[in-house]
Amino acid sequence: MTIAVSLVASFPSRPWRNGRGMTREIAAGEGWRVSLADIDADGEFSTFLGLKRSLALASAGRLTLTGLSPAAVTLEARGDIVRFDGSETVSACCHGQSLRAFNLMARAGIRAGLALHDRAFALPAGARFVLLPLAGVWSVEGASRSVSPDWIAMGGGDGRSLFLRPDGHASACLAACVFQTT
């Protein structure tokens, strides 16, 4: 399995469809996408009909999302995650701070998930993955180097599990996993 390790800054940044933020597409496939968004101001998110969304706070600060069913949600710590339907009209309040959000979007019928890990974990066999460390240094089995904040590791899709472990205390890593349908 080939595991790519890249600086976040190496992914091109482009404006959101609605012009209210910037995003870096990290990985995409048929019916799914993983991206990292910089949110500098309050505003409405673009809608994505037919997609389920998972969004994690990837920086310090607070992010309040309104328009969610059944109620608004405030993400208050790095790694806090909210899941919602991409067809919902969602507005974001940054509480006066610039923020970063890690996003996983997948079409219904595609098994996908976003999780926060603070200790050693295994990625399941067959999963395509994108890892975003939030704190600490992480050893990724099969990678040419460890990853830390401001780095991304991605790969997978083959038939074996992959193990990751933090190289110390106070570690946190977001993992987006997608299982392609055949």
GROMACS .gro file of C-alpha atoms in nm:
model
  182
    1MET     CA    1   0.000   0.000   0.000
    2THR     CA    2   0.130   0.343  -0.091
    3ILE     CA    3   0.076   0.612   0.169
    4ALA     CA    4   0.118   0.973   0.060
    5VAL     CA    5   0.233   1.227   0.317
    6SER     CA    6   0.199   1.595   0.222
    7LEU     CA    7   0.194   1.938   0.380
    8VAL     CA    8  -0.157   2.085   0.402
    9ALA     CA    9  -0.024   2.396   0.223
   10SER     CA   10   0.068   2.183  -0.081
   11PHE     CA   11  -0.301   2.136  -0.168
   12PRO     CA   12  -0.435   2.421  -0.383
   13SER     CA   13  -0.684   2.652  -0.214
   14ARG     CA   14  -0.992   2.771  -0.403
   15PRO     CA   15  -1.304   2.974  -0.319
   16TRP     CA   16  -1.619   2.801  -0.201
   17ARG     CA   17  -1.899   2.768  -0.454
   18ASN     CA   18  -2.084   3.043  -0.265
   19GLY     CA   19  -1.773   3.264  -0.230
   20ARG     CA   20  -1.782   3.274   0.154
   21GLY     CA   21  -1.469   3.075   0.232
   22MET     CA   22  -1.177   2.879   0.089
   23THR     CA   23  -1.130   2.505   0.059
   24ARG     CA   24  -0.853   2.260  -0.018
   25GLU     CA   25  -0.970   1.937  -0.178
   26ILE     CA   26  -0.758   1.664  -0.021
   27ALA     CA   27  -0.904   1.352  -0.185
   28ALA     CA   28  -1.209   1.260  -0.391
   29GLY     CA   29  -1.365   0.963  -0.563
   30GLU     CA   30  -1.692   0.861  -0.722
   31GLY     CA   31  -1.954   1.011  -0.490
   32TRP     CA   32  -1.727   1.129  -0.205
   33ARG     CA   33  -1.483   1.406  -0.115
   34VAL     CA   34  -1.255   1.505   0.174
   35SER     CA   35  -1.160   1.871   0.209
   36LEU     CA   36  -1.016   2.123   0.452
   37ALA     CA   37  -1.196   2.457   0.471
   38ASP     CA   38  -1.079   2.793   0.604
   39ILE     CA   39  -1.375   2.991   0.739
   40ASP     CA   40  -1.294   3.358   0.793
   41ALA     CA   41  -1.643   3.502   0.841
   42ASP     CA   42  -1.997   3.410   0.932
   43GLY     CA   43  -2.211   3.293   0.642
   44GLU     CA   44  -2.411   3.025   0.471
   45PHE     CA   45  -2.259   2.694   0.360
   46SER     CA   46  -2.319   2.569   0.007
   47THR     CA   47  -2.576   2.292  -0.020
   48PHE     CA   48  -2.483   1.952  -0.160
   49LEU     CA   49  -2.798   1.764  -0.255
   50GLY     CA   50  -2.774   1.387  -0.213
   51LEU     CA   51  -2.464   1.399   0.007
   52LYS     CA   52  -2.423   1.327   0.378
   53ARG     CA   53  -2.172   1.554   0.550
   54SER     CA   54  -1.942   1.510   0.848
   55LEU     CA   55  -1.760   1.823   0.962
   56ALA     CA   56  -1.495   1.847   1.236
   57LEU     CA   57  -1.348   2.158   1.395
   58ALA     CA   58  -0.978   2.140   1.302
   59SER     CA   59  -0.854   2.453   1.483
   60ALA     CA   60  -0.897   2.639   1.808
   61GLY     CA   61  -1.217   2.840   1.844
   62ARG     CA   62  -1.593   2.785   1.834
   63LEU     CA   63  -1.814   2.718   1.533
   64THR     CA   64  -2.192   2.736   1.562
   65LEU     CA   65  -2.398   2.582   1.283
   66THR     CA   66  -2.762   2.685   1.252
   67GLY     CA   67  -3.026   2.542   1.022
   68LEU     CA   68  -2.951   2.186   1.129
   69SER     CA   69  -3.235   1.952   1.213
   70PRO     CA   70  -3.342   1.936   1.492
   71ALA     CA   71  -3.133   2.221   1.645
   72ALA     CA   72  -2.820   2.436   1.616
   73VAL     CA   73  -2.487   2.278   1.712
   74THR     CA   74  -2.176   2.447   1.853
   75LEU     CA   75  -1.838   2.280   1.804
   76GLU     CA   76  -1.615   2.401   2.088
   77ALA     CA   77  -1.301   2.188   2.079
   78ARG     CA   78  -1.061   2.065   1.812
   79GLY     CA   79  -1.197   1.739   1.682
   80ASP     CA   80  -1.564   1.803   1.769
   81ILE     CA   81  -1.771   1.649   1.487
   82VAL     CA   82  -2.121   1.715   1.354
   83ARG     CA   83  -2.306   1.512   1.090
   84PHE     CA   84  -2.582   1.651   0.870
   85ASP     CA   85  -2.756   1.622   0.536
   86GLY     CA   86  -2.589   1.821   0.259
   87SER     CA   87  -2.929   1.944   0.139
   88GLU     CA   88  -2.984   2.141   0.462
   89THR     CA   89  -2.936   2.518   0.446
   90VAL     CA   90  -2.669   2.563   0.713
   91SER     CA   91  -2.520   2.891   0.835
   92ALA     CA   92  -2.195   2.920   1.028
   93CYS     CA   93  -2.103   3.163   1.306
   94CYS     CA   94  -1.728   3.185   1.377
   95HIS     CA   95  -1.763   3.399   1.691
   96GLY     CA   96  -1.514   3.654   1.555
   97GLN     CA   97  -1.233   3.406   1.481
   98SER     CA   98  -1.093   3.246   1.167
   99LEU     CA   99  -1.144   2.870   1.182
  100ARG     CA  100  -1.053   2.554   0.996
  101ALA     CA  101  -1.293   2.264   0.932
  102PHE     CA  102  -1.221   1.910   0.807
  103ASN     CA  103  -1.503   1.782   0.586
  104LEU     CA  104  -1.612   1.442   0.458
  105MET     CA  105  -1.899   1.432   0.210
  106ALA     CA  106  -2.039   1.107   0.068
  107ARG     CA  107  -2.335   1.007  -0.143
  108ALA     CA  108  -2.602   0.792   0.022
  109GLY     CA  109  -2.507   0.427  -0.017
  110ILE     CA  110  -2.134   0.489   0.027
  111ARG     CA  111  -2.005   0.376   0.364
  112ALA     CA  112  -1.797   0.661   0.503
  113GLY     CA  113  -1.710   0.800   0.843
  114LEU     CA  114  -1.512   1.065   1.027
  115ALA     CA  115  -1.368   0.998   1.373
  116LEU     CA  116  -1.135   1.159   1.627
  117HIS     CA  117  -0.862   0.941   1.780
  118ASP     CA  118  -0.641   1.018   2.081
  119ARG     CA  119  -0.461   0.683   2.110
  120ALA     CA  120  -0.334   0.405   1.881
  121PHE     CA  121  -0.593   0.280   1.634
  122ALA     CA  122  -0.635   0.064   1.326
  123LEU     CA  123  -0.792   0.169   1.000
  124PRO     CA  124  -1.010  -0.112   0.864
  125ALA     CA  125  -0.906  -0.320   0.564
  126GLY     CA  126  -1.034  -0.181   0.236
  127ALA     CA  127  -1.078   0.177   0.359
  128ARG     CA  128  -0.948   0.474   0.163
  129PHE     CA  129  -0.837   0.720   0.429
  130VAL     CA  130  -0.726   1.076   0.494
  131LEU     CA  131  -0.558   1.155   0.827
  132LEU     CA  132  -0.529   1.505   0.973
  133PRO     CA  133  -0.329   1.521   1.297
  134LEU     CA  134  -0.452   1.795   1.530
  135ALA     CA  135  -0.195   1.746   1.809
  136GLY     CA  136   0.117   1.539   1.858
  137VAL     CA  137   0.321   1.329   1.618
  138TRP     CA  138   0.169   1.015   1.466
  139SER     CA  139   0.349   0.710   1.325
  140VAL     CA  140   0.162   0.567   1.027
  141GLU     CA  141   0.246   0.208   0.940
  142GLY     CA  142   0.403   0.201   0.595
  143ALA     CA  143   0.453   0.578   0.565
  144SER     CA  144   0.794   0.726   0.484
  145ARG     CA  145   0.769   0.968   0.778
  146SER     CA  146   0.558   1.050   1.083
  147VAL     CA  147   0.285   1.311   1.052
  148SER     CA  148   0.202   1.606   1.275
  149PRO     CA  149  -0.028   1.910   1.255
  150ASP     CA  150  -0.011   2.082   0.915
  151TRP     CA  151   0.050   1.745   0.746
  152ILE     CA  152  -0.189   1.500   0.578
  153ALA     CA  153  -0.144   1.125   0.529
  154MET     CA  154  -0.365   0.937   0.286
  155GLY     CA  155  -0.393   0.609   0.101
  156GLY     CA  156  -0.560   0.274   0.143
  157GLY     CA  157  -0.818   0.091  -0.054
  158ASP     CA  158  -0.639  -0.240  -0.043
  159GLY     CA  159  -0.727  -0.547   0.161
  160ARG     CA  160  -0.527  -0.491   0.478
  161SER     CA  161  -0.568  -0.297   0.801
  162LEU     CA  162  -0.333  -0.014   0.882
  163PHE     CA  163  -0.211   0.079   1.232
  164LEU     CA  164  -0.138   0.426   1.366
  165ARG     CA  165   0.004   0.532   1.698
  166PRO     CA  166   0.089   0.860   1.865
  167ASP     CA  167   0.454   0.914   1.956
  168GLY     CA  168   0.366   1.081   2.285
  169HIS     CA  169   0.094   1.225   2.502
  170ALA     CA  170  -0.169   1.490   2.421
  171SER     CA  171  -0.227   1.352   2.072
  172ALA     CA  172  -0.533   1.389   1.850
  173CYS     CA  173  -0.592   1.281   1.490
  174LEU     CA  174  -0.897   1.304   1.264
  175ALA     CA  175  -0.949   1.006   1.031
  176ALA     CA  176  -1.185   1.015   0.733
  177CYS     CA  177  -1.253   0.667   0.590
  178VAL     CA  178  -1.444   0.573   0.276
  179PHE     CA  179  -1.533   0.226   0.154
  180GLN     CA  180  -1.598   0.220  -0.219
  181THR     CA  181  -1.899   0.026  -0.338
  182THR     CA  182  -1.830  -0.235  -0.602
   0.00000   0.00000   0.00000
